[in-house]
PDB file of C-alpha atoms in Angstrom:
ATOM      1  CA  MET Q   8       1.005   5.811  16.566  1.00 54.00           C
ATOM      2  CA  PRO Q   9      -2.022   8.072  16.524  1.00 59.00           C
ATOM      3  CA  MET Q  10      -1.402  11.762  16.819  1.00 56.00           C
ATOM      4  CA  PRO Q  11      -3.043  13.479  19.823  1.00 58.00           C
ATOM      5  CA  GLN Q  12      -6.785  13.547  19.205  1.00 56.00           C
ATOM      6  CA  GLU Q  13      -9.428  15.849  20.575  1.00 73.00           C
ATOM      7  CA  ARG Q  14     -11.763  15.749  17.618  1.00 84.00           C
ATOM      8  CA  THR Q  15     -12.568  13.893  14.429  1.00 90.00           C
ATOM      9  CA  TYR Q  16     -10.393  14.990  11.513  1.00 91.00           C
ATOM     10  CA  THR Q  17     -11.505  15.294   7.887  1.00 90.00           C
ATOM     11  CA  SER Q  18     -10.090  15.648   4.392  1.00 91.00           C
ATOM     12  CA  GLU Q  19      -9.608  19.374   4.975  1.00 93.00           C
ATOM     13  CA  ASP Q  20      -7.314  18.682   7.942  1.00 91.00           C
ATOM     14  CA  TYR Q  21      -5.388  16.041   5.997  1.00 92.00           C
ATOM     15  CA  TRP Q  22      -4.762  18.318   3.009  1.00 92.00           C
ATOM     16  CA  ASN Q  23      -3.806  21.244   5.267  1.00 91.00           C
ATOM     17  CA  LEU Q  24      -1.065  19.476   7.243  1.00 92.00           C
ATOM     18  CA  PRO Q  25       2.112  21.570   7.539  1.00 91.00           C
ATOM     19  CA  GLU Q  26       4.565  21.268   4.635  1.00 87.00           C
ATOM     20  CA  GLY Q  27       6.645  18.110   4.984  1.00 84.00           C
ATOM     21  CA  GLN Q  28       4.467  16.488   7.653  1.00 88.00           C
ATOM     22  CA  ARG Q  29       3.150  13.125   6.512  1.00 90.00           C
ATOM     23  CA  ALA Q  30       0.195  11.404   8.100  1.00 92.00           C
ATOM     24  CA  GLU Q  31      -2.627   9.080   7.225  1.00 93.00           C
ATOM     25  CA  LEU Q  32      -6.235   9.778   8.100  1.00 93.00           C
ATOM     26  CA  ILE Q  33      -8.152   6.640   9.059  1.00 93.00           C
ATOM     27  CA  ASP Q  34     -11.716   6.872  10.352  1.00 91.00           C
ATOM     28  CA  GLY Q  35     -11.177  10.487  11.414  1.00 92.00           C
ATOM     29  CA  LYS Q  36      -7.903   9.849  13.279  1.00 92.00           C
ATOM     30  CA  LEU Q  37      -4.587  11.231  12.080  1.00 92.00           C
ATOM     31  CA  TYR Q  38      -1.597   8.871  12.275  1.00 92.00           C
ATOM     32  CA  ALA Q  39       1.852  10.447  11.993  1.00 91.00           C
ATOM     33  CA  MET Q  40       4.220   8.752   9.563  1.00 91.00           C
ATOM     34  CA  ALA Q  41       7.876   8.538  10.560  1.00 88.00           C
ATOM     35  CA  PRO Q  42      10.573   8.654   7.880  1.00 89.00           C
ATOM     36  CA  PRO Q  43      11.130   5.158   6.458  1.00 92.00           C
ATOM     37  CA  SER Q  44      14.292   3.121   7.045  1.00 93.00           C
ATOM     38  CA  PHE Q  45      16.889   2.378   4.378  1.00 95.00           C
ATOM     39  CA  THR Q  46      15.702  -1.253   4.110  1.00 95.00           C
ATOM     40  CA  HIS Q  47      12.107  -0.079   3.744  1.00 95.00           C
ATOM     41  CA  GLN Q  48      13.064   2.273   0.929  1.00 96.00           C
ATOM     42  CA  LYS Q  49      15.261  -0.302  -0.811  1.00 97.00           C
ATOM     43  CA  ILE Q  50      12.453  -2.876  -0.827  1.00 97.00           C
ATOM     44  CA  SER Q  51       9.864  -0.325  -1.890  1.00 97.00           C
ATOM     45  CA  PHE Q  52      11.980   1.106  -4.703  1.00 97.00           C
ATOM     46  CA  SER Q  53      13.205  -2.261  -6.023  1.00 97.00           C
ATOM     47  CA  LEU Q  54       9.725  -3.766  -5.953  1.00 98.00           C
ATOM     48  CA  SER Q  55       8.193  -0.708  -7.659  1.00 98.00           C
ATOM     49  CA  ARG Q  56      10.831  -0.921 -10.374  1.00 97.00           C
ATOM     50  CA  LYS Q  57      10.342  -4.677 -10.883  1.00 97.00           C
ATOM     51  CA  ILE Q  58       6.569  -4.337 -11.203  1.00 98.00           C
ATOM     52  CA  ALA Q  59       6.836  -1.291 -13.485  1.00 98.00           C
ATOM     53  CA  ASP Q  60       9.380  -3.101 -15.696  1.00 97.00           C
ATOM     54  CA  TYR Q  61       7.001  -6.066 -15.925  1.00 97.00           C
ATOM     55  CA  ILE Q  62       4.102  -3.791 -16.913  1.00 98.00           C
ATOM     56  CA  ASP Q  63       6.233  -1.957 -19.502  1.00 97.00           C
ATOM     57  CA  PHE Q  64       7.610  -5.197 -20.984  1.00 96.00           C
ATOM     58  CA  ASN Q  65       4.069  -6.571 -21.346  1.00 96.00           C
ATOM     59  CA  LYS Q  66       2.752  -3.266 -22.710  1.00 95.00           C
ATOM     60  CA  GLY Q  67       0.267  -3.020 -19.862  1.00 94.00           C
ATOM     61  CA  ASN Q  68      -1.486   0.170 -18.939  1.00 93.00           C
ATOM     62  CA  CYS Q  69      -1.379  -0.030 -15.147  1.00 97.00           C
ATOM     63  CA  GLU Q  70       0.534   2.579 -13.160  1.00 97.00           C
ATOM     64  CA  VAL Q  71       2.902   1.840 -10.284  1.00 98.00           C
ATOM     65  CA  VAL Q  72       2.767   4.727  -7.838  1.00 97.00           C
ATOM     66  CA  PRO Q  73       5.112   4.744  -4.824  1.00 96.00           C
ATOM     67  CA  ALA Q  74       4.457   6.732  -1.656  1.00 94.00           C
ATOM     68  CA  PRO Q  75       3.857   9.459  -0.900  1.00 92.00           C
ATOM     69  CA  PHE Q  76       0.652   9.466  -2.924  1.00 94.00           C
ATOM     70  CA  ALA Q  77      -2.785   9.939  -1.367  1.00 94.00           C
ATOM     71  CA  VAL Q  78      -5.456   7.281  -1.838  1.00 96.00           C
ATOM     72  CA  ASN Q  79      -9.100   7.906  -1.021  1.00 95.00           C
ATOM     73  CA  LEU Q  80     -10.514   4.392  -1.169  1.00 91.00           C
ATOM     74  CA  ASP Q  81     -14.230   5.122  -1.175  1.00 82.00           C
ATOM     75  CA  ALA Q  82     -14.819   8.885  -1.191  1.00 77.00           C
ATOM     76  CA  ASN Q  83     -14.878   8.845   2.613  1.00 81.00           C
ATOM     77  CA  ASP Q  84     -14.100  12.298   3.981  1.00 84.00           C
ATOM     78  CA  LYS Q  85     -12.417  10.747   7.034  1.00 89.00           C
ATOM     79  CA  THR Q  86      -9.996   8.262   5.408  1.00 92.00           C
ATOM     80  CA  TRP Q  87      -6.913   9.104   3.321  1.00 94.00           C
ATOM     81  CA  ILE Q  88      -4.032   6.632   3.186  1.00 95.00           C
ATOM     82  CA  GLU Q  89      -0.600   6.554   1.566  1.00 95.00           C
ATOM     83  CA  PRO Q  90       0.291   2.961   0.636  1.00 97.00           C
ATOM     84  CA  ASP Q  91       3.982   2.292   0.076  1.00 97.00           C
ATOM     85  CA  ILE Q  92       3.136   1.071  -3.435  1.00 98.00           C
ATOM     86  CA  SER Q  93      -0.163   1.389  -5.317  1.00 98.00           C
ATOM     87  CA  ILE Q  94      -0.727  -0.412  -8.611  1.00 98.00           C
ATOM     88  CA  ILE Q  95      -3.637   1.266 -10.376  1.00 98.00           C
ATOM     89  CA  CYS Q  96      -5.013  -0.202 -13.608  1.00 97.00           C
ATOM     90  CA  ASP Q  97      -7.990   2.134 -14.052  1.00 96.00           C
ATOM     91  CA  LYS Q  98      -6.260   5.387 -14.947  1.00 95.00           C
ATOM     92  CA  THR Q  99      -9.513   7.353 -14.577  1.00 96.00           C
ATOM     93  CA  LYS Q 100      -8.972   7.001 -10.799  1.00 96.00           C
ATOM     94  CA  ILE Q 101      -5.713   8.969 -10.957  1.00 96.00           C
ATOM     95  CA  THR Q 102      -5.514  12.742 -10.595  1.00 95.00           C
ATOM     96  CA  GLU Q 103      -2.436  14.875 -10.037  1.00 95.00           C
ATOM     97  CA  LYS Q 104      -2.782  14.631  -6.285  1.00 91.00           C
ATOM     98  CA  GLU Q 105      -4.654  11.406  -5.511  1.00 94.00           C
ATOM     99  CA  CYS Q 106      -6.157   8.065  -6.415  1.00 95.00           C
ATOM    100  CA  LYS Q 107      -9.945   8.233  -6.241  1.00 95.00           C
ATOM    101  CA  GLY Q 108     -11.021   4.706  -5.415  1.00 94.00           C
ATOM    102  CA  ALA Q 109      -9.258   1.454  -4.694  1.00 95.00           C
ATOM    103  CA  PRO Q 110      -5.975   0.555  -6.392  1.00 97.00           C
ATOM    104  CA  ASP Q 111      -5.883  -2.944  -7.872  1.00 97.00           C
ATOM    105  CA  TRP Q 112      -2.874  -4.001  -5.823  1.00 98.00           C
ATOM    106  CA  VAL Q 113      -1.476  -2.408  -2.659  1.00 98.00           C
ATOM    107  CA  ILE Q 114       1.871  -3.189  -1.050  1.00 98.00           C
ATOM    108  CA  GLU Q 115       2.872  -2.048   2.427  1.00 98.00           C
ATOM    109  CA  VAL Q 116       6.384  -2.472   3.828  1.00 97.00           C
ATOM    110  CA  THR Q 117       5.641  -2.648   7.524  1.00 95.00           C
ATOM    111  CA  SER Q 118       7.647  -1.425  10.485  1.00 92.00           C
ATOM    112  CA  PRO Q 119       7.131  -1.824  14.240  1.00 90.00           C
ATOM    113  CA  SER Q 120       5.288   1.506  14.365  1.00 88.00           C
ATOM    114  CA  THR Q 121       2.874   0.633  11.520  1.00 90.00           C
ATOM    115  CA  GLN Q 122       2.222  -3.086  12.075  1.00 91.00           C
ATOM    116  CA  SER Q 123      -1.160  -2.763  13.765  1.00 90.00           C
ATOM    117  CA  ARG Q 124      -2.427  -0.455  11.018  1.00 92.00           C
ATOM    118  CA  ASP Q 125      -1.004  -2.590   8.188  1.00 94.00           C
ATOM    119  CA  TYR Q 126      -2.178  -5.975   9.514  1.00 95.00           C
ATOM    120  CA  LEU Q 127      -5.537  -4.878  10.929  1.00 93.00           C
ATOM    121  CA  LYS Q 128      -6.973  -1.493   9.980  1.00 93.00           C
ATOM    122  CA  LYS Q 129      -5.636  -1.342   6.430  1.00 95.00           C
ATOM    123  CA  LEU Q 130      -6.363  -5.010   5.752  1.00 95.00           C
ATOM    124  CA  TRP Q 131     -10.012  -4.358   6.580  1.00 94.00           C
ATOM    125  CA  LEU Q 132     -10.073  -1.092   4.599  1.00 94.00           C
ATOM    126  CA  TYR Q 133      -8.481  -2.610   1.494  1.00 95.00           C
ATOM    127  CA  GLN Q 134     -10.637  -5.728   1.578  1.00 94.00           C
ATOM    128  CA  ASN Q 135     -13.856  -3.724   1.834  1.00 92.00           C
ATOM    129  CA  ALA Q 136     -12.883  -1.037  -0.701  1.00 93.00           C
ATOM    130  CA  GLY Q 137     -12.272  -3.398  -3.624  1.00 93.00           C
ATOM    131  CA  VAL Q 138      -8.485  -3.776  -3.626  1.00 96.00           C
ATOM    132  CA  ARG Q 139      -7.844  -7.046  -5.470  1.00 96.00           C
ATOM    133  CA  GLU Q 140      -4.473  -7.916  -3.917  1.00 97.00           C
ATOM    134  CA  TYR Q 141      -2.673  -6.775  -0.762  1.00 98.00           C
ATOM    135  CA  TRP Q 142       0.895  -7.597   0.278  1.00 98.00           C
ATOM    136  CA  ILE Q 143       2.389  -6.839   3.686  1.00 98.00           C
ATOM    137  CA  ILE Q 144       6.168  -7.118   3.579  1.00 98.00           C
ATOM    138  CA  ASN Q 145       7.818  -7.483   6.975  1.00 97.00           C
ATOM    139  CA  PRO Q 146      11.586  -6.826   6.754  1.00 97.00           C
ATOM    140  CA  ILE Q 147      12.184  -7.784  10.395  1.00 95.00           C
ATOM    141  CA  MET Q 148      10.486 -11.194  10.133  1.00 96.00           C
ATOM    142  CA  GLN Q 149      11.565 -11.510   6.478  1.00 97.00           C
ATOM    143  CA  ASN Q 150       8.145 -12.633   5.363  1.00 97.00           C
ATOM    144  CA  VAL Q 151       5.353 -11.500   3.071  1.00 98.00           C
ATOM    145  CA  GLN Q 152       1.658 -11.900   3.830  1.00 98.00           C
ATOM    146  CA  VAL Q 153      -0.312 -12.030   0.577  1.00 98.00           C
ATOM    147  CA  TYR Q 154      -4.065 -11.491   0.446  1.00 97.00           C
ATOM    148  CA  SER Q 155      -6.223 -11.998  -2.617  1.00 96.00           C
ATOM    149  CA  PHE Q 156      -9.713 -10.511  -2.459  1.00 94.00           C
ATOM    150  CA  GLY Q 157     -11.064 -11.954  -5.703  1.00 81.00           C
ATOM    151  CA  ASP Q 158     -13.931 -14.405  -6.119  1.00 80.00           C
ATOM    152  CA  GLU Q 159     -12.158 -16.723  -3.706  1.00 84.00           C
ATOM    153  CA  GLU Q 160     -10.419 -14.869  -0.876  1.00 90.00           C
ATOM    154  CA  THR Q 161      -7.065 -16.335   0.069  1.00 93.00           C
ATOM    155  CA  SER Q 162      -4.228 -15.520   2.422  1.00 95.00           C
ATOM    156  CA  ASN Q 163      -0.737 -17.019   2.279  1.00 96.00           C
ATOM    157  CA  GLN Q 164       2.530 -16.273   4.016  1.00 97.00           C
ATOM    158  CA  PHE Q 165       5.877 -16.508   2.239  1.00 98.00           C
ATOM    159  CA  SER Q 166       9.511 -16.071   3.221  1.00 98.00           C
ATOM    160  CA  PHE Q 167      11.779 -13.619   1.425  1.00 98.00           C
ATOM    161  CA  ASN Q 168      13.331 -16.639  -0.349  1.00 98.00           C
ATOM    162  CA  ASP Q 169      10.034 -17.927  -1.767  1.00 98.00           C
ATOM    163  CA  GLU Q 170       8.841 -17.164  -5.264  1.00 98.00           C
ATOM    164  CA  ILE Q 171       5.548 -15.293  -4.975  1.00 98.00           C
ATOM    165  CA  THR Q 172       3.080 -15.102  -7.844  1.00 96.00           C
ATOM    166  CA  SER Q 173       0.903 -12.016  -8.111  1.00 96.00           C
ATOM    167  CA  PHE Q 174      -2.859 -12.496  -8.415  1.00 94.00           C
ATOM    168  CA  VAL Q 175      -3.271  -9.308 -10.460  1.00 95.00           C
ATOM    169  CA  PHE Q 176      -0.502 -10.317 -12.897  1.00 96.00           C
ATOM    170  CA  ASN Q 177      -0.544 -14.114 -12.775  1.00 93.00           C
ATOM    171  CA  ASP Q 178       2.737 -14.562 -14.647  1.00 95.00           C
ATOM    172  CA  LEU Q 179       4.679 -12.085 -12.504  1.00 97.00           C
ATOM    173  CA  ILE Q 180       6.835 -13.947  -9.995  1.00 97.00           C
ATOM    174  CA  ILE Q 181       8.723 -12.033  -7.310  1.00 97.00           C
ATOM    175  CA  LYS Q 182      11.378 -13.238  -4.886  1.00 97.00           C
ATOM    176  CA  ILE Q 183      11.995 -10.493  -2.314  1.00 97.00           C
ATOM    177  CA  SER Q 184      15.515 -11.745  -1.478  1.00 97.00           C
ATOM    178  CA  ASP Q 185      16.499 -11.056  -5.112  1.00 95.00           C
ATOM    179  CA  LEU Q 186      15.616  -7.392  -4.621  1.00 93.00           C
ATOM    180  CA  LEU Q 187      17.892  -6.829  -1.624  1.00 90.00           C
TER     181      LEU Q 187
END
């Protein structure tokens, strides 16, 4: 849910939030981030580990960065997001405190309080910023919406029991139910 707004917020406001307060800044609006659930964290951690193990095994040079980690998709002073998992293959985008530009693959584990942002606002942001692949994992519905923003844009929905192939790593197959 958006935090009370009386003005447009900027990067300065985002970076000066009180210690321990997490929020995302989207189009000048601050959105408070509640602590994640156990299931959210289990999915996020297990998926991060699986992808990182795949990258390590294949001697890849992409980085898997779990939240909290700030992403500034397009140098916009009014938008800073914290995807649950960012896979970044261009290491020149990574600094100690942020990703400057679009990650290659973004994964969000949605909750009732973040669904509208994950399925609408962030989908639009990621698609237009150059993210190549976007997954929305819904633990309540036990499904995964997968978007590919390559030459041919596609969208598919999978259950937790389906084997899902990544577009970024076309021989990486993930079955969410195996991670729980």
